[in-house]
XYZ file of C-alpha atoms in Angstrom:
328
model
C 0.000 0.000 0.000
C 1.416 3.321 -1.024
C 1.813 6.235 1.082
C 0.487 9.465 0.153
C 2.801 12.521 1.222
C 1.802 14.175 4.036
C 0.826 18.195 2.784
C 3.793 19.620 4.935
C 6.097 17.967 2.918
C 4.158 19.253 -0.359
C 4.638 22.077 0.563
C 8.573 21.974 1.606
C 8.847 20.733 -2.162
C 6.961 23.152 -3.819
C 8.849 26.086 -1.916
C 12.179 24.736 -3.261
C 11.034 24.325 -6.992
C 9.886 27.989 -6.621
C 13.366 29.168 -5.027
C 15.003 27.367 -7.245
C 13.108 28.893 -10.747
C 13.898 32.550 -8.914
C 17.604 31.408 -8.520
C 17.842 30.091 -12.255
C 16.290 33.566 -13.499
C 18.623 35.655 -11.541
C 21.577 34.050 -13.134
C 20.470 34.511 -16.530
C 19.837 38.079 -15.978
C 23.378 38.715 -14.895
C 24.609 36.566 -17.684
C 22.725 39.186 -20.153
C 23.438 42.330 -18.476
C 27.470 40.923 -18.681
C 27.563 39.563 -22.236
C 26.103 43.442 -22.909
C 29.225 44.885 -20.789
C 31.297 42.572 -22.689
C 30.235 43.322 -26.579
C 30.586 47.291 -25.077
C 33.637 47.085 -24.058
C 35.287 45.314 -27.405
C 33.985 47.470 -29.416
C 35.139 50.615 -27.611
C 38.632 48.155 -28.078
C 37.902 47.862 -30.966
C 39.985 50.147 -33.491
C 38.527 52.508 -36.021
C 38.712 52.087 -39.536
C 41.032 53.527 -41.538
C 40.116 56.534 -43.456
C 40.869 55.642 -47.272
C 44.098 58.232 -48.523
C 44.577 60.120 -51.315
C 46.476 58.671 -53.945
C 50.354 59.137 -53.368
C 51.873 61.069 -56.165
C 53.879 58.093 -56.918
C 50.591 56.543 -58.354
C 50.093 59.636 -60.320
C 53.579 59.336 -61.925
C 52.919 55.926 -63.001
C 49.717 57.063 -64.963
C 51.601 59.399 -67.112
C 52.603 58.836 -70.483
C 56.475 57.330 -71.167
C 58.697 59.265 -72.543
C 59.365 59.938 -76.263
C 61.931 57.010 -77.538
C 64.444 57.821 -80.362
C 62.894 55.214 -82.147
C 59.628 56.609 -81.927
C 61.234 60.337 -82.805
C 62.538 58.957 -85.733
C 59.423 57.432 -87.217
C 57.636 60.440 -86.585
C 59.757 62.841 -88.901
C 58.653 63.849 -92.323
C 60.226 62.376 -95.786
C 60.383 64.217 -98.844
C 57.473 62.093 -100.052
C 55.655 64.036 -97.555
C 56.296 67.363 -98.700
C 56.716 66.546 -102.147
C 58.337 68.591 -105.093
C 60.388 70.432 -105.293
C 61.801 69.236 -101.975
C 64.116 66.157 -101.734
C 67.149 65.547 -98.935
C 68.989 67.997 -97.574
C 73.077 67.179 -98.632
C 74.114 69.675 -96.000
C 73.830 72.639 -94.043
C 72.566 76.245 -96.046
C 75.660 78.707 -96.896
C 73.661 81.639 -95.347
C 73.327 79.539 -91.764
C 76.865 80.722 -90.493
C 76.537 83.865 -92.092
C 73.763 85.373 -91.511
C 72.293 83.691 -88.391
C 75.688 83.584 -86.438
C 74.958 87.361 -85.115
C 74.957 88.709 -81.393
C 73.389 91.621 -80.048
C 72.804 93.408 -76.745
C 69.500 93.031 -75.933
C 69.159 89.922 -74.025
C 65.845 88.473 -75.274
C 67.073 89.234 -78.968
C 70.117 87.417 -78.633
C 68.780 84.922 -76.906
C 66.058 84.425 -80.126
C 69.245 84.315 -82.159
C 70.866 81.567 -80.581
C 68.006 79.752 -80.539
C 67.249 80.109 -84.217
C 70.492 79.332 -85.263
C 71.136 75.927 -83.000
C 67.325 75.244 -83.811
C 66.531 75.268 -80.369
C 63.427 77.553 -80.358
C 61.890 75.801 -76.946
C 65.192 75.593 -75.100
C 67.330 72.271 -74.583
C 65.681 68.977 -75.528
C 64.961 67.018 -72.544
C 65.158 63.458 -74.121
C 64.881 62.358 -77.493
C 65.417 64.139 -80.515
C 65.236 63.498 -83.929
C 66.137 66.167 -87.749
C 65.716 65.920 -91.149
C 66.217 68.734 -93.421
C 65.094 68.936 -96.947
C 66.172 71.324 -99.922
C 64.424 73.372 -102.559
C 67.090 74.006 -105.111
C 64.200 75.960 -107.484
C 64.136 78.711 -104.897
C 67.564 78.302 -102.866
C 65.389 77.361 -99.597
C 66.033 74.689 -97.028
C 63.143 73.217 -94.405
C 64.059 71.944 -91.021
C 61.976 69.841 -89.967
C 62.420 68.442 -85.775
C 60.462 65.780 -83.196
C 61.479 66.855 -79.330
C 60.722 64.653 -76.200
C 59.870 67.763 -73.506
C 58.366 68.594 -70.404
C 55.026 69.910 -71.154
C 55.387 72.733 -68.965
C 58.360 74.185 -70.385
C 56.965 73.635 -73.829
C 54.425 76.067 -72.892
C 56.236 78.478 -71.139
C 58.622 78.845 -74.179
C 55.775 79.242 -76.393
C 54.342 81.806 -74.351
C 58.016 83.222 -74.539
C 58.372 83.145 -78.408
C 54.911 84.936 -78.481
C 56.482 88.462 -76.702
C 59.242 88.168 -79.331
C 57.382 90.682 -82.071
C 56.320 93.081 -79.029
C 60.539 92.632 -77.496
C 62.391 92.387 -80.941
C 60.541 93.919 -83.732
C 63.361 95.653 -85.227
C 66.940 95.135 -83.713
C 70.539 95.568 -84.737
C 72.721 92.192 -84.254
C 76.724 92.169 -85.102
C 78.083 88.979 -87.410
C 81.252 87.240 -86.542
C 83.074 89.904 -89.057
C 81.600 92.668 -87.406
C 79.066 93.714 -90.126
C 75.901 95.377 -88.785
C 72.738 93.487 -89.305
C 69.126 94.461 -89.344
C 66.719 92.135 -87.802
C 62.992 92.112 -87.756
C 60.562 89.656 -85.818
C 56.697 89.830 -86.915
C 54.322 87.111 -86.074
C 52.703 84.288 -88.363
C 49.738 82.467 -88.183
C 49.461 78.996 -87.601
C 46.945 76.401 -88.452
C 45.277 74.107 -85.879
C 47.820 71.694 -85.250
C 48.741 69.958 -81.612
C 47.265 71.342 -78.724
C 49.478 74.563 -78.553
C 51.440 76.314 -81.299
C 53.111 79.679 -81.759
C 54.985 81.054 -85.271
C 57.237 83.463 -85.880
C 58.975 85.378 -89.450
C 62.551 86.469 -88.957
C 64.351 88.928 -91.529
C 68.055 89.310 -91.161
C 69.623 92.023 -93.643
C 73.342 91.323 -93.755
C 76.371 90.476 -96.234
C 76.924 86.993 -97.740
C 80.146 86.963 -99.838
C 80.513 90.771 -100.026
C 77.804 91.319 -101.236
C 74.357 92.809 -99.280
C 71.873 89.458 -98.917
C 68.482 89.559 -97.247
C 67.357 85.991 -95.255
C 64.006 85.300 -94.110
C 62.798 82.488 -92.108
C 59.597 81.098 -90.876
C 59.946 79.606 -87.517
C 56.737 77.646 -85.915
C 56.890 75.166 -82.586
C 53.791 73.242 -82.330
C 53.151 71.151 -78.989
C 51.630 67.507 -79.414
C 50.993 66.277 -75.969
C 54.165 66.161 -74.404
C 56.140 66.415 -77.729
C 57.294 69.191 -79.714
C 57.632 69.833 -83.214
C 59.524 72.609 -84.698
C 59.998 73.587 -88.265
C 62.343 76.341 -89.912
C 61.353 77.236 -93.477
C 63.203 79.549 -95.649
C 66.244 81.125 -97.510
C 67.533 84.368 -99.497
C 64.211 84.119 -100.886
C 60.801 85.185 -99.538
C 59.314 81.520 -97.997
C 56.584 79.894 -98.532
C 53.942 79.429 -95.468
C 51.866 77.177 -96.779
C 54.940 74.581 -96.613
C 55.423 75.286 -93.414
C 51.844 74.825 -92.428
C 51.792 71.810 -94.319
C 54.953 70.043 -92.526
C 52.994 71.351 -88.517
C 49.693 69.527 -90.133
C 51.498 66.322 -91.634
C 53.999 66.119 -88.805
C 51.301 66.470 -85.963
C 48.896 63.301 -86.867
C 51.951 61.223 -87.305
C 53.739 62.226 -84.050
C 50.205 61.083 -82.522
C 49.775 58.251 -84.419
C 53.504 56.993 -83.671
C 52.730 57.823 -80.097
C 49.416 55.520 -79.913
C 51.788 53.003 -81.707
C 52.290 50.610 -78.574
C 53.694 47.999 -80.790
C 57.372 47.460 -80.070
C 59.903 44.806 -81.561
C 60.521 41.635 -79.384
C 63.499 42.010 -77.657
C 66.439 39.251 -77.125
C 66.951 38.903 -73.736
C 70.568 40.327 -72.768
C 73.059 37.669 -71.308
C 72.310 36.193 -68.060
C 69.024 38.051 -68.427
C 65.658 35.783 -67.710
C 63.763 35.630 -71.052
C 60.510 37.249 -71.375
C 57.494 34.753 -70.073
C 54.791 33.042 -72.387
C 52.464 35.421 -73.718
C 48.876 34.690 -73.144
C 47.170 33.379 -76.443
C 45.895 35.759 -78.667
C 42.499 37.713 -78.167
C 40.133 35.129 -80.132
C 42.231 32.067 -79.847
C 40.322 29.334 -77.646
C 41.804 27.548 -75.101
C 41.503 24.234 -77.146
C 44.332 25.979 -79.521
C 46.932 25.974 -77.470
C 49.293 23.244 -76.943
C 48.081 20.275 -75.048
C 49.896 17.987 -73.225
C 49.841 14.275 -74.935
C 46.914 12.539 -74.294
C 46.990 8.861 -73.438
C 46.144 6.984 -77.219
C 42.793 4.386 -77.493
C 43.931 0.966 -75.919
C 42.957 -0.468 -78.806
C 45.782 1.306 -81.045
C 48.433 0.632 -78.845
C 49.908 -2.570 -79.258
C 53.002 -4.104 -79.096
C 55.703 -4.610 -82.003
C 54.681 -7.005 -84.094
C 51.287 -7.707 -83.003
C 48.172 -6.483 -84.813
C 45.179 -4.588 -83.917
C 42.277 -7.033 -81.918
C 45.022 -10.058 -80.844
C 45.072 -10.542 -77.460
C 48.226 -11.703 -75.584
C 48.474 -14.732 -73.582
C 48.693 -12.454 -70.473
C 45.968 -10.996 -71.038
C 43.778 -14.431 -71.910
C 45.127 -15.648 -68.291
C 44.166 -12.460 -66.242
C 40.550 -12.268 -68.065
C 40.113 -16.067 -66.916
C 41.336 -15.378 -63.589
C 39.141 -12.354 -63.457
C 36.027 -14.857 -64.618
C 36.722 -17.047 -61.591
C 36.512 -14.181 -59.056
C-alpha cells in the first residue's frame, strides 16, 4: 500500500522548486546584463577604420605617359614624299646659316632668339629624345628643317608663351656677325593652323652680307606642342618663304607624331646575357583555349599494341588475367 505525502512535505517541495526557478532567473539576468558589458567594451577596443588616402603622387607618376623614344622620334619625322616637289634631302647645311644667323646683339631676349634660331633650339634644350631631317628646294635656294622633341610639357608652354612676346621685345633690332658687319633684324608674327594642342609662329628677316655682297634671309619659324612632344619647323632662304609649306609640314607632322605615339607595338626584344627571357604570352584575343598546346593525351587501348602484333590479338597475359578475373 502506497503512502500518500503528508501536505507539509508538499509544501517543503513546492517552496524549493519555486526558489530554485527565482535562482535560475537571476543568473540569466546577470549573464545578459554581462555579455552586454562585454560586446561594449570590445567594441570601444575595438579600433577605427582607416580613413581611405589620397592617392600618393607616386601613383600619379605611373599614370603618365612614357617618354618619347628615339625610335619613336625617328618614325615620326617627315620624308620628302611628304612634302613633295620640289623638296628632296637635304646634302648639307645652307651657306647663309653661319653667315647670316651667327649674329649677337645686346639686348638679351634678342640674342637669346638668335641663338636659338640658329642651334634650332626655339623651346630651349631637348629634354630626351630628338630626332632632324632637313630637306632642300634648289628651285628657290630654300632649305626646311623639320624636328620631333621629347619635352616637359610645362616648359613647352612656357617657351611658347616666350616666343609669343618676341614681335612686341624684338621687332626691329641691330645684331653684329662674326666679321663685325651690322645686321638688321625684324621679328613679326605668323599664323598657324590648328595643329597639336598649342602652337606659336614666328617670321625672322636678317639684312646682312653673304660673300661681299648685301643678302636679305628670311625664315619662318613655328613650334607646335603635341601632348608632351614638340615639333619645330624652320622654313626659308635668301628668298621670300613659302607658309603654306610650313603649315603643311605642322599639319602632316602632328597626326603622325600622334599616331607613332598611340603606336604601342614594339619589336621583341632578345633577352641580354644572363638576363631571364621574357614569359609566355597569353594566347591571342580570339584564340580558344583548345588551340593551345596540349599535353599528350593517353592513345585508345585499342591502337596501342606491341611490335609485331596487330590490332584485336590478345596476348596470352591478357587471356590468363581475363580467366582469372572470370573465376573471381
Amino acid at each position: 500500500m502506497t503512502r500518500r505525502p503528508s501536505p507539509r512535505a508538499v509544501r517543503l517541495l513546492a517552496s524549493a522548486l519555486g526558489m530554485g526557478t527565482l535562482l535560475t532567473m537571476a543568473a540569466c539576468m546577470h549573464d545578459g546584463d554581462g555579455g552586454a558589458e562585454d560586446t561594449t567594451e570590445r567594441r570601444q577596443a575595438r579600433p577605427a577604420a582607416a580613413s581611405p588616402k589620397a592617392p600618393s603622387p607616386i601613383a600619379k607618376a605611373a599614370t603618365a605617359p612614357p617618354a618619347l623614344t628615339d625610335v619613336q622620334a625617328q618614325s615620326a619625322l617627315l620624308t620628302d614624299a611628304d612634302l613633295g616637289a620640289p623638296w628632296t634631302r637635304t646634302e648639307g647645311a645652307a651657306l647663309w646659316r653661319d653667315a647670316l644667323l651667327k649674329a649677337t646683339t645686346d639686348n638679351a631676349d634678342c640674342g637669346r632668339l638668335l641663338d636659338a634660331v640658329y642651334t634650332e633650339e626655339l623651346l630651349g634644350e631637348p629634354a630626351g629624345a630628338r630626332a632632324v631631317a632637313g630637306f632642300d628646294d634648289y628651285d628657290d635656294g630654300a632649305q626646311l628643317r623639320y624636328q620631333v622633341t621629347a619635352a616637359h610639357r610645362a616648359d613647352v608652354d612656357k617657351g611658347l608663351a616666350w616666343l609669343k612676346t618676341m614681335p612686341q621685345k624684338c621687332a626691329r633690332f641691330t645684331a653684329t656677325s662674326p666679321r663685325g658687319a651690322k645686321q638688321e633684324v625684324r621679328v613679326t608674327e605668323v599664323g598657324l593652323p590648328e595643329a597639336g594642342e598649342a602652337r606659336q609662329g614666328l617670321r625672322l628677316a636678317t639684312r646682312g652680307e653673304l660673300d661681299g655682297a648685301p643678302a636679305t634671309l628670311t625664315l619662318d619659324l613655328a613650334a607646335v606642342r603635341v601632348g608632351d612632344d614638340a615639333i619645330l619647323v624652320t622654313n626659308g632662304g635668301l628668298t621670300e618663304p613659302r607658309t603654306e609649306y610650313t603649315v603643311h609640314a605642322l599639319q602632316v607632322g602632328a597626326e603622325r607624331l600622334k599616331q607613332t605615339r598611340n603606336d604601342t607595338s614594339t619589336p621583341p626584344q632578345t633577352p641580354v646575357q644572363g638576363q631571364s627571357p621574357t614569359p609566355t604570352q597569353a594566347p591571342e584575343q580570339g584564340q580558344k583555349p583548345d588551340q593551345e598546346a596540349q599535353p599528350d593525351r593517353e592513345q585508345p587501348q585499342e591502337d596501342v599494341q606491341e611490335d609485331g602484333q596487330e590490332p584485336g590479338t590478345e596476348t596470352e597475359t591478357e587471356t590468363e588475367t581475363d580467366a582469372d578475373q572470370d573465376v573471381y
